């Protein structure tokens, strides 16, 4: 009983829906980068990643999500970087899924850095 | 790490770091033999035999940000605690296969955990990488092949958040059926 993807209709509907929302995006792209090294994973990066995907799926923003390995700030994991076009790279630390709507709503959408979560910035 | 799914995510991160374009994850829960087998295979850069020999030792890593590697030794520890083992087959330039076994009814066996989120996390930001995930429970199986999904979704990339959240829900419900015995 190998169950391949049986709900192909769902998949096609999803394809059309997503195609439409992709077309309606405008402006330069923002990047969100999640640390997925061993320390990140052990401290909850996967759940943060899931929360980011959920929030973006709701909002249809021009955002690319990336993952990266260990960058040597293990004690501050989970780490999430936000890079808005033409702005400094902001690193948020000890991020929980509960922080995600704030990071996206406040920073990604409105350009206001969530100061209490910042652990680093790079020009 | 309190879930085997987190170990799997961590191992597959090694595959991504090794430049793999295909990752094959197979999980087999078999009550008849009382074995849980998890394998992660990739077509990445591979390791030479010297590295393979010492890679279960926590003081091995090729990374520069930290002097000790953690992922494989942690998995090895967990497998050994559950009367199991870890086997690594690797060839430079060809790829790597890591197979971990556990006694299925061992008291210390961590839960499999959230496999759906693990699989989806792997695909984030890597439109170039394919995943074949096969999960067998007492002979019944679930298969997910991103190569098929991509063909079906084209031109929409698999990495779209809407697509990944859909996939997560899909895997979750299929695994629930598999474990529910349907
Ligand atoms: N799938 C793989 N392909 C190639 N090399 C690997 C793979 N898995 C592990 N390695 C090598 O083994 C080392 C140790 O891995 P690991 O125990 O996960 O620690 P870490 O990833 O923190 O270095 C890695 O740095 C890498 O050189
Ligand atoms: Mg690793």
mmCIF file of C-alpha atoms and ligand atoms in Angstrom:
data_model
loop_
_atom_site.group_PDB
_atom_site.id
_atom_site.type_symbol
_atom_site.label_atom_id
_atom_site.label_comp_id
_atom_site.label_asym_id
_atom_site.label_seq_id
_atom_site.Cartn_x
_atom_site.Cartn_y
_atom_site.Cartn_z
ATOM 1 C CA UNK A 1 0.000 0.000 0.000
ATOM 2 C CA UNK A 2 2.407 2.633 -1.194
ATOM 3 C CA UNK A 3 0.597 5.905 -0.799
ATOM 4 C CA UNK A 4 2.037 8.379 -3.202
ATOM 5 C CA UNK A 5 0.536 11.804 -3.177
ATOM 6 C CA UNK A 6 -3.087 10.832 -3.787
ATOM 7 C CA UNK A 7 -4.494 14.294 -3.477
ATOM 8 C CA UNK A 8 -3.197 15.538 -6.811
ATOM 9 C CA UNK A 9 -6.211 17.805 -7.131
ATOM 10 C CA UNK A 10 -5.191 19.572 -3.946
ATOM 11 C CA UNK A 11 -1.711 19.969 -5.358
ATOM 12 C CA UNK A 12 -2.969 21.533 -8.576
ATOM 13 C CA UNK A 13 -5.212 23.895 -6.672
ATOM 14 C CA UNK A 14 -2.249 24.853 -4.514
ATOM 15 C CA UNK A 15 -0.131 25.455 -7.605
ATOM 16 C CA UNK A 16 -2.681 27.836 -9.168
ATOM 17 C CA UNK A 17 -3.276 29.680 -5.915
ATOM 18 C CA UNK A 18 0.436 30.103 -5.210
ATOM 19 C CA UNK A 19 1.153 31.155 -8.789
ATOM 20 C CA UNK A 20 -1.396 33.960 -8.451
ATOM 21 C CA UNK A 21 -0.046 35.201 -5.146
ATOM 22 C CA UNK A 22 3.525 35.138 -6.450
ATOM 23 C CA UNK A 23 2.484 37.337 -9.361
ATOM 24 C CA UNK A 24 0.972 39.916 -7.036
ATOM 25 C CA UNK A 25 4.225 40.510 -5.147
ATOM 26 C CA UNK A 26 6.219 43.651 -5.724
ATOM 27 C CA UNK A 27 9.321 45.425 -4.441
ATOM 28 C CA UNK A 28 12.778 44.031 -3.656
ATOM 29 C CA UNK A 29 13.170 40.790 -1.806
ATOM 30 C CA UNK A 30 13.899 40.412 1.916
ATOM 31 C CA UNK A 31 15.892 37.455 3.204
ATOM 32 C CA UNK A 32 15.271 35.569 6.434
ATOM 33 C CA UNK A 33 18.062 33.197 7.430
ATOM 34 C CA UNK A 34 17.689 30.561 10.148
ATOM 35 C CA UNK A 35 20.672 28.862 11.835
ATOM 36 C CA UNK A 36 20.268 25.089 11.437
ATOM 37 C CA UNK A 37 23.501 23.737 12.930
ATOM 38 C CA UNK A 38 23.434 21.105 15.663
ATOM 39 C CA UNK A 39 23.109 23.707 18.434
ATOM 40 C CA UNK A 40 20.369 25.532 16.584
ATOM 41 C CA UNK A 41 18.419 22.334 16.034
ATOM 42 C CA UNK A 42 18.876 21.255 19.659
ATOM 43 C CA UNK A 43 17.574 24.591 20.922
ATOM 44 C CA UNK A 44 14.444 24.803 18.778
ATOM 45 C CA UNK A 45 15.420 26.193 15.353
ATOM 46 C CA UNK A 46 13.138 23.724 13.581
ATOM 47 C CA UNK A 47 10.062 25.052 15.402
ATOM 48 C CA UNK A 48 11.119 28.620 14.654
ATOM 49 C CA UNK A 49 11.491 27.676 10.995
ATOM 50 C CA UNK A 50 8.000 26.155 10.981
ATOM 51 C CA UNK A 51 6.563 29.317 12.560
ATOM 52 C CA UNK A 52 8.273 31.474 9.918
ATOM 53 C CA UNK A 53 6.817 29.360 7.097
ATOM 54 C CA UNK A 54 3.321 29.522 8.649
ATOM 55 C CA UNK A 55 3.461 33.286 9.021
ATOM 56 C CA UNK A 56 4.748 33.810 5.468
ATOM 57 C CA UNK A 57 2.152 31.438 4.040
ATOM 58 C CA UNK A 58 -0.517 33.675 5.598
ATOM 59 C CA UNK A 59 0.919 36.993 4.435
ATOM 60 C CA UNK A 60 2.211 36.551 0.867
ATOM 61 C CA UNK A 61 5.387 38.649 1.183
ATOM 62 C CA UNK A 62 8.383 38.882 -1.126
ATOM 63 C CA UNK A 63 10.639 36.994 1.251
ATOM 64 C CA UNK A 64 13.150 34.217 0.679
ATOM 65 C CA UNK A 65 13.854 31.923 3.618
ATOM 66 C CA UNK A 66 17.303 30.356 3.819
ATOM 67 C CA UNK A 67 19.092 28.120 6.286
ATOM 68 C CA UNK A 68 22.676 28.104 7.363
ATOM 69 C CA UNK A 69 24.939 25.908 9.508
ATOM 70 C CA UNK A 70 26.743 26.763 12.741
ATOM 71 C CA UNK A 71 28.111 30.305 12.827
ATOM 72 C CA UNK A 72 29.730 30.104 16.268
ATOM 73 C CA UNK A 73 27.159 31.837 18.471
ATOM 74 C CA UNK A 74 25.828 28.554 19.809
ATOM 75 C CA UNK A 75 24.667 29.922 23.169
ATOM 76 C CA UNK A 76 22.327 32.395 21.438
ATOM 77 C CA UNK A 77 20.630 29.851 19.189
ATOM 78 C CA UNK A 78 18.053 29.773 17.688
ATOM 79 C CA UNK A 79 19.390 32.605 15.540
ATOM 80 C CA UNK A 80 17.365 34.370 12.875
ATOM 81 C CA UNK A 81 18.808 36.994 10.523
ATOM 82 C CA UNK A 82 16.718 39.492 8.628
ATOM 83 C CA UNK A 83 18.176 41.285 5.629
ATOM 84 C CA UNK A 84 15.962 43.942 4.086
ATOM 85 C CA UNK A 85 17.172 45.239 0.736
ATOM 86 C CA UNK A 86 19.708 48.024 1.214
ATOM 87 C CA UNK A 87 19.648 47.774 5.030
ATOM 88 C CA UNK A 88 21.913 46.282 7.727
ATOM 89 C CA UNK A 89 21.770 42.588 8.407
ATOM 90 C CA UNK A 90 20.078 42.190 11.795
ATOM 91 C CA UNK A 91 20.623 39.047 13.889
ATOM 92 C CA UNK A 92 17.993 38.006 16.422
ATOM 93 C CA UNK A 93 18.950 35.515 19.144
ATOM 94 C CA UNK A 94 17.190 33.045 21.442
ATOM 95 C CA UNK A 95 14.219 33.303 19.113
ATOM 96 C CA UNK A 96 11.072 31.336 19.938
ATOM 97 C CA UNK A 97 8.096 30.632 17.664
ATOM 98 C CA UNK A 98 6.170 33.252 19.664
ATOM 99 C CA UNK A 99 8.621 35.956 18.527
ATOM 100 C CA UNK A 100 8.132 35.180 14.851
ATOM 101 C CA UNK A 101 4.952 37.205 14.148
ATOM 102 C CA UNK A 102 6.651 40.230 15.712
ATOM 103 C CA UNK A 103 9.849 39.839 13.687
ATOM 104 C CA UNK A 104 7.862 39.505 10.480
ATOM 105 C CA UNK A 105 5.100 42.004 11.200
ATOM 106 C CA UNK A 106 7.309 44.681 12.697
ATOM 107 C CA UNK A 107 10.662 44.282 10.943
ATOM 108 C CA UNK A 108 10.127 42.491 7.627
ATOM 109 C CA UNK A 109 6.907 44.337 6.789
ATOM 110 C CA UNK A 110 7.363 47.712 8.481
ATOM 111 C CA UNK A 111 11.131 48.063 8.727
ATOM 112 C CA UNK A 112 11.156 48.555 12.516
ATOM 113 C CA UNK A 113 13.846 46.469 14.195
ATOM 114 C CA UNK A 114 12.636 44.388 17.175
ATOM 115 C CA UNK A 115 15.306 45.801 19.504
ATOM 116 C CA UNK A 116 14.816 43.517 22.511
ATOM 117 C CA UNK A 117 15.748 40.443 20.453
ATOM 118 C CA UNK A 118 18.769 41.813 18.605
ATOM 119 C CA UNK A 119 22.114 40.108 19.278
ATOM 120 C CA UNK A 120 24.091 41.465 16.340
ATOM 121 C CA UNK A 121 24.096 43.769 13.333
ATOM 122 C CA UNK A 122 26.322 43.933 10.319
ATOM 123 C CA UNK A 123 26.548 46.773 7.783
ATOM 124 C CA UNK B 1 18.123 15.799 21.492
ATOM 125 C CA UNK B 2 14.871 14.387 22.686
ATOM 126 C CA UNK B 3 13.445 13.377 19.287
ATOM 127 C CA UNK B 4 14.913 11.086 16.660
ATOM 128 C CA UNK B 5 13.479 13.488 14.085
ATOM 129 C CA UNK B 6 15.907 16.129 15.362
ATOM 130 C CA UNK B 7 18.828 13.735 14.893
ATOM 131 C CA UNK B 8 17.596 13.115 11.365
ATOM 132 C CA UNK B 9 17.438 16.834 10.647
ATOM 133 C CA UNK B 10 20.955 17.261 12.005
ATOM 134 C CA UNK B 11 22.366 14.400 9.922
ATOM 135 C CA UNK B 12 20.676 15.657 6.803
ATOM 136 C CA UNK B 13 22.290 19.038 7.494
ATOM 137 C CA UNK B 14 25.633 17.249 7.131
ATOM 138 C CA UNK B 15 24.430 16.055 3.730
ATOM 139 C CA UNK B 16 23.453 19.578 2.725
ATOM 140 C CA UNK B 17 26.828 20.862 3.912
ATOM 141 C CA UNK B 18 28.459 18.125 1.817
ATOM 142 C CA UNK B 19 26.822 19.608 -1.273
ATOM 143 C CA UNK B 20 24.319 16.814 -1.822
ATOM 144 C CA UNK B 21 21.639 17.251 -4.482
ATOM 145 C CA UNK B 22 19.707 14.168 -3.362
ATOM 146 C CA UNK B 23 19.012 12.970 0.160
ATOM 147 C CA UNK B 24 17.323 9.632 0.763
ATOM 148 C CA UNK B 25 15.846 9.089 4.206
ATOM 149 C CA UNK B 26 14.426 5.696 5.092
ATOM 150 C CA UNK B 27 12.774 4.871 8.409
ATOM 151 C CA UNK B 28 11.741 1.317 9.111
ATOM 152 C CA UNK B 29 9.801 0.383 12.238
ATOM 153 C CA UNK B 30 9.536 -3.355 12.397
ATOM 154 C CA UNK B 31 7.895 -5.005 15.385
ATOM 155 C CA UNK B 32 8.586 -8.520 14.088
ATOM 156 C CA UNK B 33 12.352 -8.037 14.356
ATOM 157 C CA UNK B 34 12.014 -5.486 17.160
ATOM 158 C CA UNK B 35 14.164 -3.061 15.201
ATOM 159 C CA UNK B 36 13.998 0.572 14.275
ATOM 160 C CA UNK B 37 16.318 1.429 11.402
ATOM 161 C CA UNK B 38 16.992 4.942 10.190
ATOM 162 C CA UNK B 39 19.204 5.634 7.210
ATOM 163 C CA UNK B 40 20.272 8.882 5.600
ATOM 164 C CA UNK B 41 22.007 8.629 2.285
ATOM 165 C CA UNK B 42 23.371 11.423 0.135
ATOM 166 C CA UNK B 43 25.345 12.056 -3.044
ATOM 167 C CA UNK B 44 27.525 14.722 -1.437
ATOM 168 C CA UNK B 45 31.311 15.021 -1.273
ATOM 169 C CA UNK B 46 31.788 11.951 0.929
ATOM 170 C CA UNK B 47 34.519 11.282 3.491
ATOM 171 C CA UNK B 48 37.810 9.459 3.243
ATOM 172 C CA UNK B 49 38.299 6.307 5.309
ATOM 173 C CA UNK B 50 40.395 8.143 7.935
ATOM 174 C CA UNK B 51 37.561 10.562 8.640
ATOM 175 C CA UNK B 52 34.933 7.810 8.643
ATOM 176 C CA UNK B 53 36.930 5.935 11.257
ATOM 177 C CA UNK B 54 37.008 8.773 13.742
ATOM 178 C CA UNK B 55 33.794 10.592 12.990
ATOM 179 C CA UNK B 56 31.814 8.959 15.819
ATOM 180 C CA UNK B 57 34.327 10.448 18.231
ATOM 181 C CA UNK B 58 33.105 13.839 19.533
ATOM 182 C CA UNK B 59 36.420 15.535 18.829
ATOM 183 C CA UNK B 60 36.141 15.206 15.074
ATOM 184 C CA UNK B 61 34.958 18.015 12.852
ATOM 185 C CA UNK B 62 36.096 19.737 9.699
ATOM 186 C CA UNK B 63 34.276 22.906 10.587
ATOM 187 C CA UNK B 64 36.233 25.960 11.640
ATOM 188 C CA UNK B 65 33.793 27.689 13.969
ATOM 189 C CA UNK B 66 34.009 25.034 16.674
ATOM 190 C CA UNK B 67 36.626 22.402 17.389
ATOM 191 C CA UNK B 68 34.326 19.515 18.186
ATOM 192 C CA UNK B 69 31.776 17.814 15.996
ATOM 193 C CA UNK B 70 28.572 16.842 17.731
ATOM 194 C CA UNK B 71 25.984 15.393 15.430
ATOM 195 C CA UNK B 72 27.244 11.897 14.724
ATOM 196 C CA UNK B 73 28.592 11.219 18.252
ATOM 197 C CA UNK B 74 25.219 12.224 19.730
ATOM 198 C CA UNK B 75 23.431 9.828 17.414
ATOM 199 C CA UNK B 76 25.928 7.082 18.233
ATOM 200 C CA UNK B 77 25.364 7.575 21.954
ATOM 201 C CA UNK B 78 21.591 7.370 21.559
ATOM 202 C CA UNK B 79 21.805 4.260 19.366
ATOM 203 C CA UNK B 80 24.171 2.498 21.785
ATOM 204 C CA UNK B 81 21.891 3.300 24.715
ATOM 205 C CA UNK B 82 19.121 1.465 22.858
ATOM 206 C CA UNK B 83 21.151 -1.692 22.089
ATOM 207 C CA UNK B 84 21.755 -0.366 18.578
ATOM 208 C CA UNK B 85 24.604 0.867 16.462
ATOM 209 C CA UNK B 86 25.631 3.353 13.790
ATOM 210 C CA UNK B 87 27.236 2.343 10.534
ATOM 211 C CA UNK B 88 28.794 4.790 8.098
ATOM 212 C CA UNK B 89 29.561 3.998 4.485
ATOM 213 C CA UNK B 90 31.222 6.751 2.541
ATOM 214 C CA UNK B 91 33.202 7.314 -0.626
ATOM 215 C CA UNK B 92 34.968 10.507 -1.540
ATOM 216 C CA UNK B 93 33.232 12.141 -4.476
ATOM 217 C CA UNK B 94 30.293 9.731 -4.332
ATOM 218 C CA UNK B 95 28.385 10.168 -1.130
ATOM 219 C CA UNK B 96 27.623 8.905 2.313
ATOM 220 C CA UNK B 97 25.149 6.577 3.938
ATOM 221 C CA UNK B 98 24.613 6.672 7.675
ATOM 222 C CA UNK B 99 22.505 3.867 9.141
ATOM 223 C CA UNK B 100 21.412 3.856 12.763
ATOM 224 C CA UNK B 101 19.641 0.967 14.438
ATOM 225 C CA UNK B 102 17.749 0.863 17.730
ATOM 226 C CA UNK B 103 15.913 -1.811 19.650
ATOM 227 C CA UNK B 104 12.329 -0.834 19.010
ATOM 228 C CA UNK B 105 10.998 -1.680 22.464
ATOM 229 C CA UNK B 106 13.940 -0.231 24.375
ATOM 230 C CA UNK B 107 12.948 1.763 27.427
ATOM 231 C CA UNK B 108 15.328 4.611 26.482
ATOM 232 C CA UNK B 109 14.292 4.907 22.833
ATOM 233 C CA UNK B 110 13.419 8.569 22.178
ATOM 234 C CA UNK B 111 10.165 9.218 20.308
ATOM 235 C CA UNK B 112 10.427 9.616 16.544
ATOM 236 C CA UNK B 113 9.036 13.116 17.024
ATOM 237 C CA UNK B 114 7.899 15.609 14.445
ATOM 238 C CA UNK B 115 9.146 14.067 11.212
ATOM 239 C CA UNK B 116 6.927 16.249 9.025
ATOM 240 C CA UNK B 117 8.573 19.436 10.241
ATOM 241 C CA UNK B 118 12.017 17.874 9.926
ATOM 242 C CA UNK B 119 11.438 16.956 6.265
ATOM 243 C CA UNK B 120 10.029 20.359 5.405
ATOM 244 C CA UNK B 121 12.856 22.209 7.183
ATOM 245 C CA UNK B 122 15.371 20.419 4.991
ATOM 246 C CA UNK B 123 13.799 21.779 1.852
ATOM 247 C CA UNK B 124 13.781 25.426 2.933
ATOM 248 C CA UNK B 125 15.867 27.610 0.644
ATOM 249 C CA UNK B 126 17.273 24.657 -1.305
ATOM 250 C CA UNK B 127 15.306 24.402 -4.537
ATOM 251 C CA UNK B 128 18.256 22.475 -5.987
ATOM 252 C CA UNK B 129 18.025 19.639 -3.434
ATOM 253 C CA UNK B 130 15.724 16.642 -3.734
ATOM 254 C CA UNK B 131 14.433 14.458 -0.959
ATOM 255 C CA UNK B 132 13.202 10.909 -1.129
ATOM 256 C CA UNK B 133 11.541 9.963 2.145
ATOM 257 C CA UNK B 134 10.360 6.427 2.674
ATOM 258 C CA UNK B 135 8.753 5.363 5.947
ATOM 259 C CA UNK B 136 7.841 1.760 6.602
ATOM 260 C CA UNK B 137 5.786 0.550 9.567
ATOM 261 C CA UNK B 138 5.441 -3.224 9.775
ATOM 262 C CA UNK B 139 5.571 -3.557 6.016
ATOM 263 C CA UNK B 140 3.194 -0.713 5.133
ATOM 264 C CA UNK B 141 4.861 2.329 3.631
ATOM 265 C CA UNK B 142 4.641 6.013 2.883
ATOM 266 C CA UNK B 143 6.798 7.571 0.176
ATOM 267 C CA UNK B 144 7.453 11.193 -0.604
ATOM 268 C CA UNK B 145 9.578 12.114 -3.594
ATOM 269 C CA UNK B 146 10.173 15.815 -4.173
ATOM 270 C CA UNK B 147 11.118 15.137 -7.787
ATOM 271 C CA UNK B 148 7.518 14.103 -8.468
ATOM 272 C CA UNK B 149 6.162 17.013 -6.471
ATOM 273 C CA UNK B 150 8.301 19.521 -8.339
ATOM 274 C CA UNK B 151 7.107 18.233 -11.693
ATOM 275 C CA UNK B 152 3.516 18.566 -10.545
ATOM 276 C CA UNK B 153 3.962 22.071 -9.091
ATOM 277 C CA UNK B 154 6.053 23.597 -11.857
ATOM 278 C CA UNK B 155 6.496 26.575 -12.290
ATOM 279 C CA UNK B 156 5.807 27.138 -8.578
ATOM 280 C CA UNK B 157 8.920 26.244 -6.572
ATOM 281 C CA UNK B 158 8.686 23.767 -3.731
ATOM 282 C CA UNK B 159 10.348 26.343 -1.499
ATOM 283 C CA UNK B 160 7.287 28.636 -1.450
ATOM 284 C CA UNK B 161 6.058 28.887 2.174
ATOM 285 C CA UNK B 162 2.513 27.975 1.096
ATOM 286 C CA UNK B 163 3.793 24.823 -0.568
ATOM 287 C CA UNK B 164 6.001 23.830 2.355
ATOM 288 C CA UNK B 165 3.237 24.296 4.922
ATOM 289 C CA UNK B 166 0.915 22.234 2.721
ATOM 290 C CA UNK B 167 3.551 19.531 2.522
ATOM 291 C CA UNK B 168 4.012 19.552 6.278
ATOM 292 C CA UNK B 169 0.306 18.992 6.864
ATOM 293 C CA UNK B 170 0.257 16.289 4.203
ATOM 294 C CA UNK B 171 3.166 14.350 5.733
ATOM 295 C CA UNK B 172 1.675 14.696 9.217
ATOM 296 C CA UNK B 173 -1.644 13.214 8.215
ATOM 297 C CA UNK B 174 -0.108 10.419 6.138
ATOM 298 C CA UNK B 175 2.158 9.407 9.033
ATOM 299 C CA UNK B 176 -0.797 9.471 11.415
ATOM 300 C CA UNK B 177 -2.568 7.016 9.088
ATOM 301 C CA UNK B 178 0.531 4.864 8.850
ATOM 302 C CA UNK B 179 0.866 4.696 12.619
ATOM 303 C CA UNK B 180 -2.859 4.309 13.118
ATOM 304 C CA UNK B 181 -2.691 1.096 11.100
ATOM 305 C CA UNK B 182 -5.056 2.266 8.326
HETATM 306 N N1 LIG C 1 27.008 13.202 4.989
HETATM 307 C C1 LIG C 1 28.273 13.645 5.092
HETATM 308 N N2 LIG C 1 29.024 13.892 3.994
HETATM 309 C C2 LIG C 1 30.308 14.331 4.092
HETATM 310 N N3 LIG C 1 30.923 14.549 5.270
HETATM 311 C C3 LIG C 1 30.246 14.320 6.402
HETATM 312 C C4 LIG C 1 28.886 13.853 6.380
HETATM 313 N N4 LIG C 1 28.472 13.695 7.666
HETATM 314 C C5 LIG C 1 29.502 14.065 8.441
HETATM 315 N N5 LIG C 1 30.574 14.447 7.701
HETATM 316 C C6 LIG C 1 31.887 14.902 8.211
HETATM 317 O O1 LIG C 1 31.958 14.521 9.574
HETATM 318 C C7 LIG C 1 32.180 15.658 10.405
HETATM 319 C C8 LIG C 1 31.478 15.485 11.738
HETATM 320 O O2 LIG C 1 30.074 15.541 11.599
HETATM 321 P P1 LIG C 1 29.172 15.843 12.845
HETATM 322 O O3 LIG C 1 29.398 14.817 13.877
HETATM 323 O O4 LIG C 1 27.764 16.021 12.383
HETATM 324 O O5 LIG C 1 29.730 17.215 13.417
HETATM 325 P P2 LIG C 1 29.712 18.663 12.738
HETATM 326 O O6 LIG C 1 28.657 18.648 11.667
HETATM 327 O O7 LIG C 1 29.366 19.571 13.866
HETATM 328 O O8 LIG C 1 31.082 18.884 12.186
HETATM 329 C C9 LIG C 1 31.700 16.840 9.586
HETATM 330 O O9 LIG C 1 32.371 18.021 9.957
HETATM 331 C C10 LIG C 1 32.018 16.397 8.163
HETATM 332 O O10 LIG C 1 33.373 16.660 7.836
HETATM 333 MG MG1 LIG C 2 26.704 17.850 11.809
#
